[in-house]
JSON list of C-alpha atoms in Angstrom, two decimals:
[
{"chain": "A", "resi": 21, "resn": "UNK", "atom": "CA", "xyz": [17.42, -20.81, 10.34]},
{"chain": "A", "resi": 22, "resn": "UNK", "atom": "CA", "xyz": [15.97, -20.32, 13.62]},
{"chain": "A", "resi": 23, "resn": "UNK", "atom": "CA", "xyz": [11.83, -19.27, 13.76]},
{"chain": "A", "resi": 24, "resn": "UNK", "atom": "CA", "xyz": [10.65, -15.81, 14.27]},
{"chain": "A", "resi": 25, "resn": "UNK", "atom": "CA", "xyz": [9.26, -16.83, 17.45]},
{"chain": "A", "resi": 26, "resn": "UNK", "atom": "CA", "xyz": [13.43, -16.85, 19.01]},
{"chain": "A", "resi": 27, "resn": "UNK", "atom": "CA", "xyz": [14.22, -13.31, 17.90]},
{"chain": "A", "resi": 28, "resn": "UNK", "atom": "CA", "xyz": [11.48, -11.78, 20.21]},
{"chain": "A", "resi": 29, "resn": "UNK", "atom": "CA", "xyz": [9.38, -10.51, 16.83]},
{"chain": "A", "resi": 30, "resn": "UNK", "atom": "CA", "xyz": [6.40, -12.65, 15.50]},
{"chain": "A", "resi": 31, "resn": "UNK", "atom": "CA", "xyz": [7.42, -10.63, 11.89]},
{"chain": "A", "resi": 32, "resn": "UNK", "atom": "CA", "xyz": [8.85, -13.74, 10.13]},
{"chain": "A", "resi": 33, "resn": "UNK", "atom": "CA", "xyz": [12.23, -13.35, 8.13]},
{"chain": "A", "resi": 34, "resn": "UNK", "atom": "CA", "xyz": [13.60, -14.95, 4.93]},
{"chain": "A", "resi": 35, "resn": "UNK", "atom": "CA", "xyz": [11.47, -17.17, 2.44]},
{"chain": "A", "resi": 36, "resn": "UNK", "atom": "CA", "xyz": [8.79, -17.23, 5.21]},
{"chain": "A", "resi": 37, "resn": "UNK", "atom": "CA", "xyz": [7.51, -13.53, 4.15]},
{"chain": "A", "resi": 38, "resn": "UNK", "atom": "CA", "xyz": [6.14, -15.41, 1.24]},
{"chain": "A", "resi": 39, "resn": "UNK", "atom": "CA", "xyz": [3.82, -17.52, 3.25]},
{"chain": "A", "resi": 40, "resn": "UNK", "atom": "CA", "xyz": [2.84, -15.55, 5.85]},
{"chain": "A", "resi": 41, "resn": "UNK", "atom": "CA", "xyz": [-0.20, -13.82, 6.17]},
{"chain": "A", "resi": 42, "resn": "UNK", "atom": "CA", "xyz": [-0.03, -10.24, 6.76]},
{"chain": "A", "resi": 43, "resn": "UNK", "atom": "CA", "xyz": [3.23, -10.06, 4.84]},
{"chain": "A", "resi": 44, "resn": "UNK", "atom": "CA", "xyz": [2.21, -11.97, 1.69]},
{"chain": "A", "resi": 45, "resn": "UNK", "atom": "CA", "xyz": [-0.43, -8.66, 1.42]},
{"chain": "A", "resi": 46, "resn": "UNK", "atom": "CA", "xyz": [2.79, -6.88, 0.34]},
{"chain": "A", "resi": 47, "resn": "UNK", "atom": "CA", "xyz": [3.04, -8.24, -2.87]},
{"chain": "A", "resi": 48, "resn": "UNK", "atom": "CA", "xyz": [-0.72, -7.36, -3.73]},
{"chain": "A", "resi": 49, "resn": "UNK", "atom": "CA", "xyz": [-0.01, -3.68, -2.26]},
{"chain": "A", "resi": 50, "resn": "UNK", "atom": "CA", "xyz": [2.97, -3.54, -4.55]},
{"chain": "A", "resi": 51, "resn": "UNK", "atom": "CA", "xyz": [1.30, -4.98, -7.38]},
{"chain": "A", "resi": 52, "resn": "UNK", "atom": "CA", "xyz": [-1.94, -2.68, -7.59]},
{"chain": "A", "resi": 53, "resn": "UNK", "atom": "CA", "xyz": [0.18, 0.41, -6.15]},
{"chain": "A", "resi": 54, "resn": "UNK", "atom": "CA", "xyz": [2.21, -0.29, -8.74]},
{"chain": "A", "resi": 55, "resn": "UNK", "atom": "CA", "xyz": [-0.92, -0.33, -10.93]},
{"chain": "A", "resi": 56, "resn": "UNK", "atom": "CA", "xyz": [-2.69, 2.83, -9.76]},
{"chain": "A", "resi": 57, "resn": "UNK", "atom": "CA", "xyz": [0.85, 4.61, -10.33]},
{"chain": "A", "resi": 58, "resn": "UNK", "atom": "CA", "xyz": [1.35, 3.63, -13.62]},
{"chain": "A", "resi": 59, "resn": "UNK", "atom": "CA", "xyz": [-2.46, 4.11, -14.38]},
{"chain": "A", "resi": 60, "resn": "UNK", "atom": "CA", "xyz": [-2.08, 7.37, -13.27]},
{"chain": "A", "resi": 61, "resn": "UNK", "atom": "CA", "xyz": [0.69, 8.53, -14.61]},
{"chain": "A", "resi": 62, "resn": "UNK", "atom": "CA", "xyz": [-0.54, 7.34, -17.98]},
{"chain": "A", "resi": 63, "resn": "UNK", "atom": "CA", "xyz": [-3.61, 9.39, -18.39]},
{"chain": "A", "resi": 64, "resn": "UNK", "atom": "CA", "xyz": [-4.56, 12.84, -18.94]},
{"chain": "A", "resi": 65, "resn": "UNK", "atom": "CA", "xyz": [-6.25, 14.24, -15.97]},
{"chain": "A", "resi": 66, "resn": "UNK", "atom": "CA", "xyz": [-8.74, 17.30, -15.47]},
{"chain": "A", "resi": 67, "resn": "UNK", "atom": "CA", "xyz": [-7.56, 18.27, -11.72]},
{"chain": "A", "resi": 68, "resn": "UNK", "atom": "CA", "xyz": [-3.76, 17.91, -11.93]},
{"chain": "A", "resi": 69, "resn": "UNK", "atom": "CA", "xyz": [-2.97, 19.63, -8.77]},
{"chain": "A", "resi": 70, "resn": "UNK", "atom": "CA", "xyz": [-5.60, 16.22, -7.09]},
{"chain": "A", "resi": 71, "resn": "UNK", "atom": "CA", "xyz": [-3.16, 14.16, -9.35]},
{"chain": "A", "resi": 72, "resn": "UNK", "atom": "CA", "xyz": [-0.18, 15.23, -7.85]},
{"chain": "A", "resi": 73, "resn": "UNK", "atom": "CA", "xyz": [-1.26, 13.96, -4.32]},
{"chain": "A", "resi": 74, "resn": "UNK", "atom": "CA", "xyz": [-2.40, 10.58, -5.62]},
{"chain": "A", "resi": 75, "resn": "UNK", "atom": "CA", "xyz": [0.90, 10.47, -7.61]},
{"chain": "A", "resi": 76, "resn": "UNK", "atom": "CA", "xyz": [2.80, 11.21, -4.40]},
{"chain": "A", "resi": 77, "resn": "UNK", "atom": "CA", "xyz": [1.05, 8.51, -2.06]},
{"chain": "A", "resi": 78, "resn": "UNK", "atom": "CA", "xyz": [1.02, 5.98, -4.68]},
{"chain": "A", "resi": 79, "resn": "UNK", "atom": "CA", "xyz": [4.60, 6.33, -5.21]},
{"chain": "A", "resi": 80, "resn": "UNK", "atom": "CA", "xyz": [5.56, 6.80, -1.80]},
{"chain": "A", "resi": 81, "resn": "UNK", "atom": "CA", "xyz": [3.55, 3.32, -0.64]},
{"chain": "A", "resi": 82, "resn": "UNK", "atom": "CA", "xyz": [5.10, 1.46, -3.33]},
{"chain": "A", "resi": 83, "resn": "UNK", "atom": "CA", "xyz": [9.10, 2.65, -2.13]},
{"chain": "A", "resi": 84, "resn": "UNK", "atom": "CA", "xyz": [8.45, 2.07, 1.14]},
{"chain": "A", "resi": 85, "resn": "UNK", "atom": "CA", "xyz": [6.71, -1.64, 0.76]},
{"chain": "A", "resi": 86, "resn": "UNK", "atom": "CA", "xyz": [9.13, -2.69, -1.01]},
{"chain": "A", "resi": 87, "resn": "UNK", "atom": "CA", "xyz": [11.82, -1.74, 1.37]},
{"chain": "A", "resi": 88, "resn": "UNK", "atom": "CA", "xyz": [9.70, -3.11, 3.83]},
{"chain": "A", "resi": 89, "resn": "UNK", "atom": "CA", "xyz": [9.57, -6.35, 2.28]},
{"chain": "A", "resi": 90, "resn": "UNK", "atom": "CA", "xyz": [13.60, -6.46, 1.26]},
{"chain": "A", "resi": 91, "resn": "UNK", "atom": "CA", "xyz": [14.27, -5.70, 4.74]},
{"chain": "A", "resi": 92, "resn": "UNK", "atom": "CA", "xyz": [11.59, -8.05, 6.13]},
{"chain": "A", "resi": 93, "resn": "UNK", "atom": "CA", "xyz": [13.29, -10.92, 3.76]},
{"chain": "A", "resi": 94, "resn": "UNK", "atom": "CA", "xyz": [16.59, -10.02, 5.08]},
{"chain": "A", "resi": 95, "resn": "UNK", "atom": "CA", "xyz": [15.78, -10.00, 8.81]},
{"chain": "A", "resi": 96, "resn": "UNK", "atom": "CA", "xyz": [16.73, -6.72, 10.27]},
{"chain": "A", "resi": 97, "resn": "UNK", "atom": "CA", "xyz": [13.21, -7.38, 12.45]},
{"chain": "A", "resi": 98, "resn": "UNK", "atom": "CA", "xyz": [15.37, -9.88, 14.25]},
{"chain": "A", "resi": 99, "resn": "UNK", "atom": "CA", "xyz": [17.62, -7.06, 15.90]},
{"chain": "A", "resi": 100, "resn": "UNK", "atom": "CA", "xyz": [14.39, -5.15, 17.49]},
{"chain": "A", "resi": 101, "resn": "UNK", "atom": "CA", "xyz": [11.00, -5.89, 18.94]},
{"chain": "A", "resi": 102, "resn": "UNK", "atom": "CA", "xyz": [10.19, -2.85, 17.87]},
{"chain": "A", "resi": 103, "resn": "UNK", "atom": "CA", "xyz": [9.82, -3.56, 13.78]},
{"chain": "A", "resi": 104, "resn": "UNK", "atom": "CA", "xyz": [6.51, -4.21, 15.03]},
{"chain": "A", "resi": 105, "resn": "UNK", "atom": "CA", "xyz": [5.00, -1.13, 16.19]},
{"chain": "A", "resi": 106, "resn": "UNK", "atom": "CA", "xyz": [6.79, 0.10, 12.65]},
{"chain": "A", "resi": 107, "resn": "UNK", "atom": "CA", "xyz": [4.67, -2.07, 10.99]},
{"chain": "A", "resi": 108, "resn": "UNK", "atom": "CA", "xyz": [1.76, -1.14, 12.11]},
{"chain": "A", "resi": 109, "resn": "UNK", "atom": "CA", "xyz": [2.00, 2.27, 12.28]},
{"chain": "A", "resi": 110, "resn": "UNK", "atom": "CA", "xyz": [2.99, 2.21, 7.97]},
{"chain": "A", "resi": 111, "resn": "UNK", "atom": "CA", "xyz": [-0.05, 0.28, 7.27]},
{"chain": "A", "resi": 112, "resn": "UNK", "atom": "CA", "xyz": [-2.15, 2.33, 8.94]},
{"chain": "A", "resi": 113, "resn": "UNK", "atom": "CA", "xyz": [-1.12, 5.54, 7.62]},
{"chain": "A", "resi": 114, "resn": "UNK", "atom": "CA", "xyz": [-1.03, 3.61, 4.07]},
{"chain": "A", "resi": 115, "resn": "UNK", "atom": "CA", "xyz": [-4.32, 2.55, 4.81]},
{"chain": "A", "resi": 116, "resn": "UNK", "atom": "CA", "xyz": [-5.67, 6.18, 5.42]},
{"chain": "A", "resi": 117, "resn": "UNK", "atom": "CA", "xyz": [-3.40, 7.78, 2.91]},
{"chain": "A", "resi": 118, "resn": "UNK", "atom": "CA", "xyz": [-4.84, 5.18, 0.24]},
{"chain": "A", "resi": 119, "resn": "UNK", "atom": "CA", "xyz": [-8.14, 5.93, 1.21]},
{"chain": "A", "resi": 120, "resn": "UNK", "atom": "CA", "xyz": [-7.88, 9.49, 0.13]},
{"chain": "A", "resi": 121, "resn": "UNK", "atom": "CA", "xyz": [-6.55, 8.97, -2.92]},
{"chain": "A", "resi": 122, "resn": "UNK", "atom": "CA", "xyz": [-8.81, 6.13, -3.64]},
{"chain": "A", "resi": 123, "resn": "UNK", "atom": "CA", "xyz": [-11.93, 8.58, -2.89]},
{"chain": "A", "resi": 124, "resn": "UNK", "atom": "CA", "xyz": [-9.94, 11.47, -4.47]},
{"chain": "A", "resi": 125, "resn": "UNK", "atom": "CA", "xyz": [-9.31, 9.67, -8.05]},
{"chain": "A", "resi": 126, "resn": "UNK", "atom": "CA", "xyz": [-12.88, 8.64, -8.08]},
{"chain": "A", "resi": 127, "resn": "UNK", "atom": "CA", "xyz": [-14.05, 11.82, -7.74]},
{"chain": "A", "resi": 128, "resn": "UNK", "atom": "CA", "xyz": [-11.85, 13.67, -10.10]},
{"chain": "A", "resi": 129, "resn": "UNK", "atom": "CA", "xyz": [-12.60, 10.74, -12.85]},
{"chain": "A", "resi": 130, "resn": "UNK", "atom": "CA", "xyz": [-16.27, 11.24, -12.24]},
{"chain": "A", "resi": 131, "resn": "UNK", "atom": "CA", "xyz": [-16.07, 14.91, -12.87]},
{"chain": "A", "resi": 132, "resn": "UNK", "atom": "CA", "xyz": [-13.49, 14.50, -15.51]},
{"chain": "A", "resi": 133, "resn": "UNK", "atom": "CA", "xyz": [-13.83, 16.21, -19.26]},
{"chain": "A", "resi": 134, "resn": "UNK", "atom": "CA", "xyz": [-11.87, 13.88, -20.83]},
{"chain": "A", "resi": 135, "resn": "UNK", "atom": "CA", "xyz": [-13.68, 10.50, -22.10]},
{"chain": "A", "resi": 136, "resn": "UNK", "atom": "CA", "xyz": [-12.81, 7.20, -24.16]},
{"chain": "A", "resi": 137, "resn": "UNK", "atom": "CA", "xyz": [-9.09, 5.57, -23.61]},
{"chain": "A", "resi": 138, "resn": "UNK", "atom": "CA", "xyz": [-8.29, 8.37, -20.54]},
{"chain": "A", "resi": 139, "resn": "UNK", "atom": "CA", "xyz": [-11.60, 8.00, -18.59]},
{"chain": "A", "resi": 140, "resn": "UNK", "atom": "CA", "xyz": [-11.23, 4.25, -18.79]},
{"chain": "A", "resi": 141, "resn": "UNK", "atom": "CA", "xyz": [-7.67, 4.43, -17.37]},
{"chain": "A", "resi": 142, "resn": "UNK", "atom": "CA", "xyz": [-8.53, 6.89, -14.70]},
{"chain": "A", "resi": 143, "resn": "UNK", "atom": "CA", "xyz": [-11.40, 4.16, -13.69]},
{"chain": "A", "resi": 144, "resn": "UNK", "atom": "CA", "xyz": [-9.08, 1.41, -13.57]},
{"chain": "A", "resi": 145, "resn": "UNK", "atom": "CA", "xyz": [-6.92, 3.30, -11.38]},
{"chain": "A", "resi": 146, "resn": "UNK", "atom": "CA", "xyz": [-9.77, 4.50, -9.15]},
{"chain": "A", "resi": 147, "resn": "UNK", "atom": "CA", "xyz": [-10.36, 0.97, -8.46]},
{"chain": "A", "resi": 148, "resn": "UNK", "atom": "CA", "xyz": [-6.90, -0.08, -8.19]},
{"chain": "A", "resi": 149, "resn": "UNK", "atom": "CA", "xyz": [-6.99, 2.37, -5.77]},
{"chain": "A", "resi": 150, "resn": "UNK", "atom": "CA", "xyz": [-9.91, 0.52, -3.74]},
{"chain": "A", "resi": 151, "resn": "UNK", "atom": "CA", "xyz": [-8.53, -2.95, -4.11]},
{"chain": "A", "resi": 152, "resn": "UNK", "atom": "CA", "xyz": [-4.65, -1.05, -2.71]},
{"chain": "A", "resi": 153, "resn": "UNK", "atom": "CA", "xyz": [-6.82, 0.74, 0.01]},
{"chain": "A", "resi": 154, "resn": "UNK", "atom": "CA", "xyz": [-8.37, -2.86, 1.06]},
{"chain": "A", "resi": 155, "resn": "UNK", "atom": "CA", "xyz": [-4.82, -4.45, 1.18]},
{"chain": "A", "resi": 156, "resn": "UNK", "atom": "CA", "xyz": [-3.52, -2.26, 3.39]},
{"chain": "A", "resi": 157, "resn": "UNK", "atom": "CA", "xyz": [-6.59, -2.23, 5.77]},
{"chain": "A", "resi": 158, "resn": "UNK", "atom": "CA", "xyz": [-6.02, -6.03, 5.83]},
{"chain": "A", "resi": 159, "resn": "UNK", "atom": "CA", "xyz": [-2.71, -5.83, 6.79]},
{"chain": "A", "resi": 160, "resn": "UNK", "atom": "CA", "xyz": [-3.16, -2.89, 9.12]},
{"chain": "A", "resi": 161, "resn": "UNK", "atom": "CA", "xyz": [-5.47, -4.72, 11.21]},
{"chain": "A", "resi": 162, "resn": "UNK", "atom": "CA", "xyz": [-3.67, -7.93, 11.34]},
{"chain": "A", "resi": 163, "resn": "UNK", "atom": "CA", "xyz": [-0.06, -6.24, 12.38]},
{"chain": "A", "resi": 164, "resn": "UNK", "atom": "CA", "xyz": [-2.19, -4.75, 15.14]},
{"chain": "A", "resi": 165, "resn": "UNK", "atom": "CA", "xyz": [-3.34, -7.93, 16.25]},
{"chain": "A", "resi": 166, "resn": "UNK", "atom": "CA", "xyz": [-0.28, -8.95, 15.97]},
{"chain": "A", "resi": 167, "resn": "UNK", "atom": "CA", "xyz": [1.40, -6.06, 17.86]},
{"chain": "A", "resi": 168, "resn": "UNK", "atom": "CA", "xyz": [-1.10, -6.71, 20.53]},
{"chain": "A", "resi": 169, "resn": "UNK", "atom": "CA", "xyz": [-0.46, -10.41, 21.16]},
{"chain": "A", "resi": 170, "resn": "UNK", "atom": "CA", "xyz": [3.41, -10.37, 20.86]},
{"chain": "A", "resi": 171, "resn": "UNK", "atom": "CA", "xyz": [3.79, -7.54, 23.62]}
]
């Protein structure tokens, strides 16, 4: 198995996505997106047209980091230099598009009717949200650093 280092790409391939830095951030943003999509989807919500925009970016985030990762695992990063500039640009839009839902859910639970089993699900998911939004700011900043020292 030759390094990541040979293929032109500092994005490492195979078992190594597990002990990387940046990429092992992929499993917590799969985990709590995964979390703040199944929170939401769960609960009864006062502003369902808000919803539908948190439902979208959650889902969307979770699709595409997993893909990410399977792809990352299988080494198609190997074939480009340019995987890199893909990963940052993902995680930064993830980062921002997080953000807004993160902010969005907290406001719609604060104003929210509904209270007891819903409201606490709707909190847990607000900071899911956070924790997701923190992830991805992580790993946005550290693919740029990356981006900037491989090129």
């Amino acid at each position: 198995m030759s390094s990541a280092d040979d293929s032109g790409t500092t994005i490492p391939s195979g078992c190594n996505v597990f002990v990387s830095f940046p990429e092992l951030l992929m499993l917590g943003e799969f985990v709590f997106g995964g979390l703040v999509w199944i929170l939401v989807a769960s609960a009864r919500v006062a502003f369902a047209f808000d919803q539908g925009w948190v439902m979208f970016v959650s889902v969307f985030c979770f699709v595409i980091t997993t893909l990410l990762f399977i792809l990352y695992m299988a080494g198609v990063q190997r074939c480009s230099s340019g995987w890199t500039v893909v990963d940052v640009f993902y995680h930064f839009i993830a980062a921002v598009f997080y953000l807004s839902i993160a902010v969005l859910q907290a406001s719609d639970t604060r104003y929210s009717q509904f209270y007891g089993k819903d409201f606490r699900i709707n909190i847990a998911a607000t900071v899911f949200a956070f924790v997701a939004t923190l992830l991805y700011t992580i790993h946005a900043i550290c693919s740029i650093v990356r981006w900037k020292t491989s090129s």
